[in-house]
mmCIF file with all atom_site columns, C-alpha atoms in Angstrom:
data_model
loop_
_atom_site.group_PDB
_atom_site.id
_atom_site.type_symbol
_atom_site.label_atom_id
_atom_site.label_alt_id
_atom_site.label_comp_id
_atom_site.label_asym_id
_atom_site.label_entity_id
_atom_site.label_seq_id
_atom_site.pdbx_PDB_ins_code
_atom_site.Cartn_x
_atom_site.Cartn_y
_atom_site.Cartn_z
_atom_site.occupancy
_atom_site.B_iso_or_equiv
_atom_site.pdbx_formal_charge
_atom_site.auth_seq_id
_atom_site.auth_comp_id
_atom_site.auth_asym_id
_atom_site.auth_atom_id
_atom_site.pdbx_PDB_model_num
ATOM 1   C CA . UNK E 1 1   ? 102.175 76.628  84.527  1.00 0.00 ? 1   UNK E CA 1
ATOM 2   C CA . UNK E 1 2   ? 100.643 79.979  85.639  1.00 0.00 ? 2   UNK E CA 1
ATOM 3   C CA . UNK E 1 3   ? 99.406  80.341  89.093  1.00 0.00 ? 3   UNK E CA 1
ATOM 4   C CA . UNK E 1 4   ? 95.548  81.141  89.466  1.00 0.00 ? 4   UNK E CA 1
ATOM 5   C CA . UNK E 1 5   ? 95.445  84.399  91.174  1.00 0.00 ? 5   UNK E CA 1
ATOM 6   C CA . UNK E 1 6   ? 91.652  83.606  92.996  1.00 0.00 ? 6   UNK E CA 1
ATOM 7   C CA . UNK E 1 7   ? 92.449  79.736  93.906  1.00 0.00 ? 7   UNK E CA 1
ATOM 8   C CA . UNK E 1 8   ? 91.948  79.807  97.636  1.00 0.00 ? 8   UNK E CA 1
ATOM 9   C CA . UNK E 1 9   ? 95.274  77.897  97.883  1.00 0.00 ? 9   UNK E CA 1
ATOM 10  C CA . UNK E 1 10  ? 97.156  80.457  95.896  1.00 0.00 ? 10  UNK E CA 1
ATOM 11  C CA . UNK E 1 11  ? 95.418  83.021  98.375  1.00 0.00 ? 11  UNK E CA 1
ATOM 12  C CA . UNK E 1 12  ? 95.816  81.230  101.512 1.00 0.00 ? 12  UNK E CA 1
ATOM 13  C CA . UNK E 1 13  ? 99.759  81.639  100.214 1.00 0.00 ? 13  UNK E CA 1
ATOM 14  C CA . UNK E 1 14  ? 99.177  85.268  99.684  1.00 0.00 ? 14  UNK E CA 1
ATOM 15  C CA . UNK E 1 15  ? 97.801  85.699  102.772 1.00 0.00 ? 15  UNK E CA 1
ATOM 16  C CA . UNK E 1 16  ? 100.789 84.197  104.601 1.00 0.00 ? 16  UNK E CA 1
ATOM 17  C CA . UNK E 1 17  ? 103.341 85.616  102.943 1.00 0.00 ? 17  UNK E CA 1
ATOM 18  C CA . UNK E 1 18  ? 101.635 89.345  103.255 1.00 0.00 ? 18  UNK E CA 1
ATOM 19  C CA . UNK E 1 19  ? 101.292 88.604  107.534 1.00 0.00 ? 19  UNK E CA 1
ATOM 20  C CA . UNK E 1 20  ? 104.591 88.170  107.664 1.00 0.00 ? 20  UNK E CA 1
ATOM 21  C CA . UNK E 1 21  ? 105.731 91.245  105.107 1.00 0.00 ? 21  UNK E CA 1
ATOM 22  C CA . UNK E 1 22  ? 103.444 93.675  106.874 1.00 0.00 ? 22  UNK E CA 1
ATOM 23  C CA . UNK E 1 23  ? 104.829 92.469  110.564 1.00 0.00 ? 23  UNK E CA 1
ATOM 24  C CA . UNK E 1 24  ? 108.106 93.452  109.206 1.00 0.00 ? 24  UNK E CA 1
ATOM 25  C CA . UNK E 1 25  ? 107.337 96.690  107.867 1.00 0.00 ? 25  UNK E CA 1
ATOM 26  C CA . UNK E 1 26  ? 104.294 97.671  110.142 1.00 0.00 ? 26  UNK E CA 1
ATOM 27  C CA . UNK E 1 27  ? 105.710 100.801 111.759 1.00 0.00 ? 27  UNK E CA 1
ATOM 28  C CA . UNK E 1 28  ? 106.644 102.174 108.645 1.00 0.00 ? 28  UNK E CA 1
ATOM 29  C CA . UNK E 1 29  ? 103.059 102.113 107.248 1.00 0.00 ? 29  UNK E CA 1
ATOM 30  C CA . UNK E 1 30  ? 101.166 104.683 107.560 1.00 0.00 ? 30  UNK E CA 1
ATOM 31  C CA . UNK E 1 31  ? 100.442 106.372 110.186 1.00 0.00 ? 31  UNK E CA 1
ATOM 32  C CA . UNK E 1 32  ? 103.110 105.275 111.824 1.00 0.00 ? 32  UNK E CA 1
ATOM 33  C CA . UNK E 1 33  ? 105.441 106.207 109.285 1.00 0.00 ? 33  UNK E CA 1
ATOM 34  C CA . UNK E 1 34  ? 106.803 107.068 105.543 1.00 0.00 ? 34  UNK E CA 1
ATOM 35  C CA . UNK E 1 35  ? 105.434 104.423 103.412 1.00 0.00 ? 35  UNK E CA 1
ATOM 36  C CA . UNK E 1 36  ? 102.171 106.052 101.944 1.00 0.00 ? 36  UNK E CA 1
ATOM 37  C CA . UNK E 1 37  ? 102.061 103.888 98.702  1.00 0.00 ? 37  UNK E CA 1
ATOM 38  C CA . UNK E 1 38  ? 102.266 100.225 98.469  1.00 0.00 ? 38  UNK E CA 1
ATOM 39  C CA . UNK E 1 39  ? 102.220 98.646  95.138  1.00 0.00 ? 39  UNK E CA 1
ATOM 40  C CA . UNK E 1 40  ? 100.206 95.753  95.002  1.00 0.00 ? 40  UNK E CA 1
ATOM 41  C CA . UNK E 1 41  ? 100.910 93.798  92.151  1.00 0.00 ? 41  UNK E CA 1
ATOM 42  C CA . UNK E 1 42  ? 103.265 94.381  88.968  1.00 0.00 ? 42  UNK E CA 1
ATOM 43  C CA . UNK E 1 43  ? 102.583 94.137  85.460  1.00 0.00 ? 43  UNK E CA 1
ATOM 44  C CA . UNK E 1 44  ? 99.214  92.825  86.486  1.00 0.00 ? 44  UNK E CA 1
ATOM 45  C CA . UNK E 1 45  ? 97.476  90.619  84.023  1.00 0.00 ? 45  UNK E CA 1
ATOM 46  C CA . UNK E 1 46  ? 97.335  87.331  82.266  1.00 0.00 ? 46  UNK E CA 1
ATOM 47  C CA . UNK E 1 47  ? 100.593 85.656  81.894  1.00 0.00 ? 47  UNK E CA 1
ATOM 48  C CA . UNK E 1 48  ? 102.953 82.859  81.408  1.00 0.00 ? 48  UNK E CA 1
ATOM 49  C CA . UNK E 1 49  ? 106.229 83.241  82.070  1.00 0.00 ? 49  UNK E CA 1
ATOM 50  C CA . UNK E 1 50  ? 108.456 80.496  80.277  1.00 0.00 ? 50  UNK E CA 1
ATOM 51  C CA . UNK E 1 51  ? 106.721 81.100  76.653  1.00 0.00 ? 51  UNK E CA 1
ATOM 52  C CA . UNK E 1 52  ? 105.171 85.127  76.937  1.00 0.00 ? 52  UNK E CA 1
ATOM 53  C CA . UNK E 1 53  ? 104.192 85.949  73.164  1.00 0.00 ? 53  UNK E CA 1
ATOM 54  C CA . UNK E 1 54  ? 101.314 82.628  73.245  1.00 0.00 ? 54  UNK E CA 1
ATOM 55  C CA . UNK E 1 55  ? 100.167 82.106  76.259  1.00 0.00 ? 55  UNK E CA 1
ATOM 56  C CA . UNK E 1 56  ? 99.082  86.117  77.048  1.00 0.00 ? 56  UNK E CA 1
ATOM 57  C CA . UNK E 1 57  ? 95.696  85.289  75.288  1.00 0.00 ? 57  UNK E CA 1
ATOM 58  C CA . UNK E 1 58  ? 92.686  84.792  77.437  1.00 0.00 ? 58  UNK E CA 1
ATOM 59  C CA . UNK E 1 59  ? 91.933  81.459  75.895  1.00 0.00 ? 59  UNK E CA 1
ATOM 60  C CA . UNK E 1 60  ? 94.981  79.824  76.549  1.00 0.00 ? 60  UNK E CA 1
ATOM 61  C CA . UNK E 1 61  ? 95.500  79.610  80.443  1.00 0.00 ? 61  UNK E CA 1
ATOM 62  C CA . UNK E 1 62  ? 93.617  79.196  83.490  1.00 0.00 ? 62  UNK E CA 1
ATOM 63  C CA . UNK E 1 63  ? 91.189  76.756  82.847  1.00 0.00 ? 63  UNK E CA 1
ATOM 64  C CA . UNK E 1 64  ? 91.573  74.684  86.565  1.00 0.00 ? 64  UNK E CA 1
ATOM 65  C CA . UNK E 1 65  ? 88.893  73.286  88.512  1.00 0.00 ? 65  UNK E CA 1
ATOM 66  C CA . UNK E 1 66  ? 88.462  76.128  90.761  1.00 0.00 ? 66  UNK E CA 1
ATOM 67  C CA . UNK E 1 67  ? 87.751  78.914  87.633  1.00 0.00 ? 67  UNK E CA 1
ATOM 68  C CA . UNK E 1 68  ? 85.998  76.708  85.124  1.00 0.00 ? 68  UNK E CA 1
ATOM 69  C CA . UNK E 1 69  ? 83.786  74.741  88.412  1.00 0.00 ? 69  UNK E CA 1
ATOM 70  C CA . UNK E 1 70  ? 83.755  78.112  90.924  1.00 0.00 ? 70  UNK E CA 1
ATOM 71  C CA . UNK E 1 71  ? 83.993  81.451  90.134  1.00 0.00 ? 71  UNK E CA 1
ATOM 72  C CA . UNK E 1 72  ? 82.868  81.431  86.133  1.00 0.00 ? 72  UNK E CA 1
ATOM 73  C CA . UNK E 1 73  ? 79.594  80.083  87.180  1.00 0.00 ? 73  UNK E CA 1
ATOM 74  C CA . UNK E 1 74  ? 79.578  82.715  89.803  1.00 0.00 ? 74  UNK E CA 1
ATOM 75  C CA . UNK E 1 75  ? 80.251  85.437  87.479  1.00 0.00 ? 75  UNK E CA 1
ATOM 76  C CA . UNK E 1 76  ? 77.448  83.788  84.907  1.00 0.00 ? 76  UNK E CA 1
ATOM 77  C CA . UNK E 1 77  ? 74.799  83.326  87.845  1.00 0.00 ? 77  UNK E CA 1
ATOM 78  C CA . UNK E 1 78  ? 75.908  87.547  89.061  1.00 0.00 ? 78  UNK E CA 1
ATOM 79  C CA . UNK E 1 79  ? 75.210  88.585  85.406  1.00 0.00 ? 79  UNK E CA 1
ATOM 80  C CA . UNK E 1 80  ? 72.696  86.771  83.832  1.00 0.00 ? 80  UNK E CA 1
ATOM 81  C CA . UNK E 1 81  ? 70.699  85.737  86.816  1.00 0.00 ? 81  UNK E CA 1
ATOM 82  C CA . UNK E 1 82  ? 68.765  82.451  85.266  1.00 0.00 ? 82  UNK E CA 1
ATOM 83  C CA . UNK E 1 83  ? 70.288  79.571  82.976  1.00 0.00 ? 83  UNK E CA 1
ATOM 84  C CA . UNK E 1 84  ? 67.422  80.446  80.972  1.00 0.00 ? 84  UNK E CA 1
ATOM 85  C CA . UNK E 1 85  ? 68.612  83.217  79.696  1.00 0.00 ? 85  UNK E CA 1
ATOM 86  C CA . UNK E 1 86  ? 72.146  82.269  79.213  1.00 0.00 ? 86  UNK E CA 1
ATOM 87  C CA . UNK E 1 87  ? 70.984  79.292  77.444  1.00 0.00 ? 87  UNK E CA 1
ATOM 88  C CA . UNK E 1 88  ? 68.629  80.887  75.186  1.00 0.00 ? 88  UNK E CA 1
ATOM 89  C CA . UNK E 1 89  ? 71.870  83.682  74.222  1.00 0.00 ? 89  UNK E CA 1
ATOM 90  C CA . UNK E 1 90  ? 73.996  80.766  73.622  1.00 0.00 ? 90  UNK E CA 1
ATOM 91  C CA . UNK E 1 91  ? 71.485  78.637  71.462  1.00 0.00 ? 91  UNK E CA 1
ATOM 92  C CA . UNK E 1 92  ? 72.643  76.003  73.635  1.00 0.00 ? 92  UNK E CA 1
ATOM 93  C CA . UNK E 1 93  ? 70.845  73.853  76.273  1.00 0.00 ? 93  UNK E CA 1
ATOM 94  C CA . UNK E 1 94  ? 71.729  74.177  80.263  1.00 0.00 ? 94  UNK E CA 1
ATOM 95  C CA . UNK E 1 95  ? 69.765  73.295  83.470  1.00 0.00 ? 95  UNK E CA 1
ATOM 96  C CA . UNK E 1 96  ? 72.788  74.890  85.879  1.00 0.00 ? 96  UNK E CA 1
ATOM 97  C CA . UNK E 1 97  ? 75.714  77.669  85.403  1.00 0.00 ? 97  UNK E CA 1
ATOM 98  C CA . UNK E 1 98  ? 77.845  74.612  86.807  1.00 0.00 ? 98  UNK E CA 1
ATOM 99  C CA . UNK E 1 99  ? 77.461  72.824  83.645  1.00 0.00 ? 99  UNK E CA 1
ATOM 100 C CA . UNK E 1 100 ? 78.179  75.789  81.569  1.00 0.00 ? 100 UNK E CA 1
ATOM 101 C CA . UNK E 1 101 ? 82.015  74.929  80.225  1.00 0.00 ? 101 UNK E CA 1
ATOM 102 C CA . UNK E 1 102 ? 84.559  77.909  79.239  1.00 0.00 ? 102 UNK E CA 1
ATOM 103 C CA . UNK E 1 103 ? 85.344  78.546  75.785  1.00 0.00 ? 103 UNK E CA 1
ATOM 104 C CA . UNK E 1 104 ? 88.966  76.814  75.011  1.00 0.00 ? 104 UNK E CA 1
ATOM 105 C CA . UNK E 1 105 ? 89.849  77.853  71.146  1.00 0.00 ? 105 UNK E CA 1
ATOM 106 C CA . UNK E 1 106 ? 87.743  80.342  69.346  1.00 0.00 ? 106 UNK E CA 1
ATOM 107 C CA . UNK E 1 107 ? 84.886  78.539  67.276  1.00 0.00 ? 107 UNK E CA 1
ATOM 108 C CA . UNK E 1 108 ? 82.461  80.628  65.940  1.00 0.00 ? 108 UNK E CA 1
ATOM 109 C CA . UNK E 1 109 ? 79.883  79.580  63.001  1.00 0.00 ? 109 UNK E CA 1
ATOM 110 C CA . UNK E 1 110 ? 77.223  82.141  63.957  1.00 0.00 ? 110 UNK E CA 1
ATOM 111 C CA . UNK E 1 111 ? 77.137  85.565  65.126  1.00 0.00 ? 111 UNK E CA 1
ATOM 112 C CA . UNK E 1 112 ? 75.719  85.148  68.928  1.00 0.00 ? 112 UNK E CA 1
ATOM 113 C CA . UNK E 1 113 ? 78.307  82.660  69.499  1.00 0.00 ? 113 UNK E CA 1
ATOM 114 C CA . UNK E 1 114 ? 80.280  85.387  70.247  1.00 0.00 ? 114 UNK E CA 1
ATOM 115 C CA . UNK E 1 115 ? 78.283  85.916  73.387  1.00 0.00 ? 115 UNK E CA 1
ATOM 116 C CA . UNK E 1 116 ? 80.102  82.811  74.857  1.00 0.00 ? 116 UNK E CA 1
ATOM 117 C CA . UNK E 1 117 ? 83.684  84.260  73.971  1.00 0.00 ? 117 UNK E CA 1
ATOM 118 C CA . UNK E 1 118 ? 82.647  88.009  75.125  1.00 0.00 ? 118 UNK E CA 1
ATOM 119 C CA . UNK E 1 119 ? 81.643  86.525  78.418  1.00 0.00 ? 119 UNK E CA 1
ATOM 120 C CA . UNK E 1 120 ? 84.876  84.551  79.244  1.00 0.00 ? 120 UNK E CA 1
ATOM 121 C CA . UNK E 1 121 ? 87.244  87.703  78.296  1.00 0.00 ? 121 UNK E CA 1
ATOM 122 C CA . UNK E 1 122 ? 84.840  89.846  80.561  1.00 0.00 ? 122 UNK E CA 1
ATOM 123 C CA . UNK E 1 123 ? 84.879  86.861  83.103  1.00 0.00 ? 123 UNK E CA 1
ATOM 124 C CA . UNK E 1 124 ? 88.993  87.159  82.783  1.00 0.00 ? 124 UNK E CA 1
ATOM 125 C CA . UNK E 1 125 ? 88.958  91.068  83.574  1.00 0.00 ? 125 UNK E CA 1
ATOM 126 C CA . UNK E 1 126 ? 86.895  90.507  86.046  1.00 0.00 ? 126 UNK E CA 1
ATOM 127 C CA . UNK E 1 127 ? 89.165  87.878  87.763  1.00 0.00 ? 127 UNK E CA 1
ATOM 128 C CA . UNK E 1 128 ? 92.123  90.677  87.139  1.00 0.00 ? 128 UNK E CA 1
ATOM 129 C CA . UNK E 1 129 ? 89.784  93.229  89.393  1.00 0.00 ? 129 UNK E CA 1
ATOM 130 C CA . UNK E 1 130 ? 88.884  91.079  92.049  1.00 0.00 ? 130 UNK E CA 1
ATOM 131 C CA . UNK E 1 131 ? 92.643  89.629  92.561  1.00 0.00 ? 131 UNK E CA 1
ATOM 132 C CA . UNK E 1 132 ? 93.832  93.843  93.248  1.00 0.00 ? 132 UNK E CA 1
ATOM 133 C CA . UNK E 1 133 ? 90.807  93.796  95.454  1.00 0.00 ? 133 UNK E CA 1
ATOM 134 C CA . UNK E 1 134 ? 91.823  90.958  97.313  1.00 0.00 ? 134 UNK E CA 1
ATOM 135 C CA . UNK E 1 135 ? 95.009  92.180  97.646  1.00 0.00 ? 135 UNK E CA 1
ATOM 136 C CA . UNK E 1 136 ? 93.940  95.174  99.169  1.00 0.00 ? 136 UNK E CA 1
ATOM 137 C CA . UNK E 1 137 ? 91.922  93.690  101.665 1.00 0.00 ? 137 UNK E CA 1
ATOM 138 C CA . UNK E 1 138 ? 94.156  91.366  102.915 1.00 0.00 ? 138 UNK E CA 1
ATOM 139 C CA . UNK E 1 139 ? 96.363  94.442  103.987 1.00 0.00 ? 139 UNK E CA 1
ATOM 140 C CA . UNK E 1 140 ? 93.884  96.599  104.937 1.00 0.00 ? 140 UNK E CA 1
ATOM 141 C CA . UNK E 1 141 ? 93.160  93.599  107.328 1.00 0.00 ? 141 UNK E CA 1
ATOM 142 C CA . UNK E 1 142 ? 96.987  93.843  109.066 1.00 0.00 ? 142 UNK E CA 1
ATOM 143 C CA . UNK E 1 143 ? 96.012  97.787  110.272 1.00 0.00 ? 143 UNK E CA 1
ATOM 144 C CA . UNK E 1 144 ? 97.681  100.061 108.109 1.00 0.00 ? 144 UNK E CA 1
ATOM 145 C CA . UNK E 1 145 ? 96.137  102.875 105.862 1.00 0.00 ? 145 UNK E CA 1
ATOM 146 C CA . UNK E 1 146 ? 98.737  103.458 102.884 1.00 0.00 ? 146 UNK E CA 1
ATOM 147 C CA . UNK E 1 147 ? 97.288  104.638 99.914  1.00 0.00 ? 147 UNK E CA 1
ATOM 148 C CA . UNK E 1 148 ? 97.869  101.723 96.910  1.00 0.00 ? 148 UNK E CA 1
ATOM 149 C CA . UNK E 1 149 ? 98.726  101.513 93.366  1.00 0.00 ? 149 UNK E CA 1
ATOM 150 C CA . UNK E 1 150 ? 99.026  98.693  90.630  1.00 0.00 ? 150 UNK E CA 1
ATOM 151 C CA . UNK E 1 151 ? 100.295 98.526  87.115  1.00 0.00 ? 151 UNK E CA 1
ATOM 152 C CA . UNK E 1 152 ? 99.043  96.609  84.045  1.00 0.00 ? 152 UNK E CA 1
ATOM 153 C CA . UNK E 1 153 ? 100.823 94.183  81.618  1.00 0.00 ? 153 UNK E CA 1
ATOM 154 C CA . UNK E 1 154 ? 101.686 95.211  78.345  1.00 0.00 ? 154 UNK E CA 1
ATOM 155 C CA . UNK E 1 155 ? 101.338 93.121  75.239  1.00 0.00 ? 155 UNK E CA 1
ATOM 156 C CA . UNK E 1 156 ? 101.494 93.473  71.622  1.00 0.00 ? 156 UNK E CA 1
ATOM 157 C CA . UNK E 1 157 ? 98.018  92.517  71.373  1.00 0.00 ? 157 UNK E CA 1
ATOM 158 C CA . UNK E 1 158 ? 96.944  93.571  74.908  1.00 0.00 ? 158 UNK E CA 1
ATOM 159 C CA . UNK E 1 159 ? 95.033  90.049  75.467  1.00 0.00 ? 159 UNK E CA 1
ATOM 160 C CA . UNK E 1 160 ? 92.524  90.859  77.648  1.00 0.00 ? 160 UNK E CA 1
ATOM 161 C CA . UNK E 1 161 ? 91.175  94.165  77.779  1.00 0.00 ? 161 UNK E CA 1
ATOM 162 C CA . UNK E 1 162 ? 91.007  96.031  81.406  1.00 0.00 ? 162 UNK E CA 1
ATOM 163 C CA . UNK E 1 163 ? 88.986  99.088  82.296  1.00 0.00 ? 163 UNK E CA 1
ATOM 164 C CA . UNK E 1 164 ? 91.101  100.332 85.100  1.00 0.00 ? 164 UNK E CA 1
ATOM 165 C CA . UNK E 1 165 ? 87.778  102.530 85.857  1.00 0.00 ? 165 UNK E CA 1
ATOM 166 C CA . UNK E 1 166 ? 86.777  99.656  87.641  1.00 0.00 ? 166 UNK E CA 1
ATOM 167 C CA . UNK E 1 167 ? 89.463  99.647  90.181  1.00 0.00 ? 167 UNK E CA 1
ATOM 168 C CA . UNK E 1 168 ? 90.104  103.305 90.824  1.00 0.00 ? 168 UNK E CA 1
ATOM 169 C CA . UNK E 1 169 ? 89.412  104.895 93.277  1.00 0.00 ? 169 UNK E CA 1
ATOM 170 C CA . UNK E 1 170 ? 90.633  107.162 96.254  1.00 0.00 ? 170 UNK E CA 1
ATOM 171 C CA . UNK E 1 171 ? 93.342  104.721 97.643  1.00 0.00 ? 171 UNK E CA 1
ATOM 172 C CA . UNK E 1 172 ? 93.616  102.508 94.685  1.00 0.00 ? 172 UNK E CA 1
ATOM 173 C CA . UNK E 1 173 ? 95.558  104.202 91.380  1.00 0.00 ? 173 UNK E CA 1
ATOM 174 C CA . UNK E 1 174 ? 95.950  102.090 88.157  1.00 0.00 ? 174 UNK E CA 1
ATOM 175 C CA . UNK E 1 175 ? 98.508  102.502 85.605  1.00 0.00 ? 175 UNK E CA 1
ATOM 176 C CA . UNK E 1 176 ? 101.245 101.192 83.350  1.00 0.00 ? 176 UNK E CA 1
ATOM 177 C CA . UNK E 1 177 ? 104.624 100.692 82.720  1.00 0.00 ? 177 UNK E CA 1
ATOM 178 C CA . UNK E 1 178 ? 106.054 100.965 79.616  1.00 0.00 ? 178 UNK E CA 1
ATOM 179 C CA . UNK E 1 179 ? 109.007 98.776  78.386  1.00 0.00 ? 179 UNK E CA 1
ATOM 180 C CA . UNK E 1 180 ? 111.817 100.400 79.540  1.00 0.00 ? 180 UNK E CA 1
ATOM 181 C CA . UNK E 1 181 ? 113.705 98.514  76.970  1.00 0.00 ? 181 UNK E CA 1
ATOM 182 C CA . UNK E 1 182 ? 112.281 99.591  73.996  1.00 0.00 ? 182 UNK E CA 1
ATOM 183 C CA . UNK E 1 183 ? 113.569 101.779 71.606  1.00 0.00 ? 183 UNK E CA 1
ATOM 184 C CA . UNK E 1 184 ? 109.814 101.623 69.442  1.00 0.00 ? 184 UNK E CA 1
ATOM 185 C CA . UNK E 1 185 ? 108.551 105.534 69.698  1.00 0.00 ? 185 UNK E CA 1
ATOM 186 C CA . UNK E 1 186 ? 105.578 104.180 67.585  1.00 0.00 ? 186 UNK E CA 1
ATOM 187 C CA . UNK E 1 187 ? 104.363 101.597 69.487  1.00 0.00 ? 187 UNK E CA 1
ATOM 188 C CA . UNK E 1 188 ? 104.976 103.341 72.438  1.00 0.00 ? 188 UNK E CA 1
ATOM 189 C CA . UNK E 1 189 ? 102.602 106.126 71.597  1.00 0.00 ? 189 UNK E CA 1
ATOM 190 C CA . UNK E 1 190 ? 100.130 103.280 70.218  1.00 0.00 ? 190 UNK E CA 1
ATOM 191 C CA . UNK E 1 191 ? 99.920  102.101 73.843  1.00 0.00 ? 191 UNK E CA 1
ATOM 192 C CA . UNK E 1 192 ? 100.065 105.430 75.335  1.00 0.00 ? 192 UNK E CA 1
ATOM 193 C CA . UNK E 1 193 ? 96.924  106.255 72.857  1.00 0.00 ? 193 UNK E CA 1
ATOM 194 C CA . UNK E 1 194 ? 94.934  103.219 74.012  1.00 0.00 ? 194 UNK E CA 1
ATOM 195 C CA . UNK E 1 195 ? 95.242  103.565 77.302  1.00 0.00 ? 195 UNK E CA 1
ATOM 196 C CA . UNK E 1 196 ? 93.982  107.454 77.316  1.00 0.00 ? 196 UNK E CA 1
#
């Protein structure tokens, strides 16, 4: 099972465990001292562990109460603004962004039912962007000015995509991390490629 990386519980966890890091390492922060760059997640993205290669997919993981009840109908509600107009994209019938469900397999017999599957990948990059924030502002919150970086997970396929545009910026650097065990030169540049 994958953790979900907004579930207050998870974060509430975070939270803890990041008190008691940045107590340990406070006066080495700085101003106080050395540590200008703290990394704050690795290979960031979706991911299950124990079987990699088919559960990297957006539609495969993640589909607890707290993303499918909370935050998607956030997101919805932030970009679409009415249920009206959601519903009338989706050719489907809704009186609340609560009762708007998650796409679980891809099913698509028209071409605007694509608008349903669009909306959960950008829902899952999203999620990816607000976890690094998050991060960020939990230590922020333990007084400490470092500047902060974070690296992306590379797949074959590379599941969902991520504009790292979105979380750059002058404290906050983006970037990835390329296999160090692989002796591919082609795919390497592939990946190199798409991420310029």
């Amino acid at each position: 099972m994958v953790f979900s990386s907004l579930h207050p519980r998870y974060l509430n966890h975070v939270k803890r465990y990041l008190a008691a890091l940045s107590d340990i390492i406070k006066n080495y922060v700085y101003p106080k001292g050395p540590v200008i760059l703290i990394k704050l997640d690795n290979a960031l993205g979706p991911l299950l562990w124990d079987s990699l290669a088919e559960n990297t997919a957006p539609f495969k993981q993640d589909y607890n109460e707290h993303v499918t009840g909370v935050a998607y109908p956030e997101f919805l509600k932030a970009k679409y603004g009415e249920i009206k107009k959601l519903s009338q994209l989706y050719g489907e019938k809704h009186s609340d962004f609560k009762n708007v469900k998650p796409p679980v397999e891809l099913k698509i017999t028209q071409p605007h039912h694509l608008i349903k599957y669009f909306d959960w990948i950008s829902f899952k990059e999203w999620m990816l962007v607000e976890y690094v924030l998050k991060l960020k502002e939990i230590y922020l919150s333990f007084d400490g000015s470092p500047l902060f970086s974070t690296d992306l997970f590379l797949s074959r396929d590379f599941s969902v995509p991520f504009s790292w545009k979105t979380l750059e910026s002058d404290d906050l650097f983006v970037g990835i991390v390329p296999d160090k065990g692989a002796d591919d030169y082609v795919e390497l540049v592939r990946n190199l490629r798409y991420f310029s």
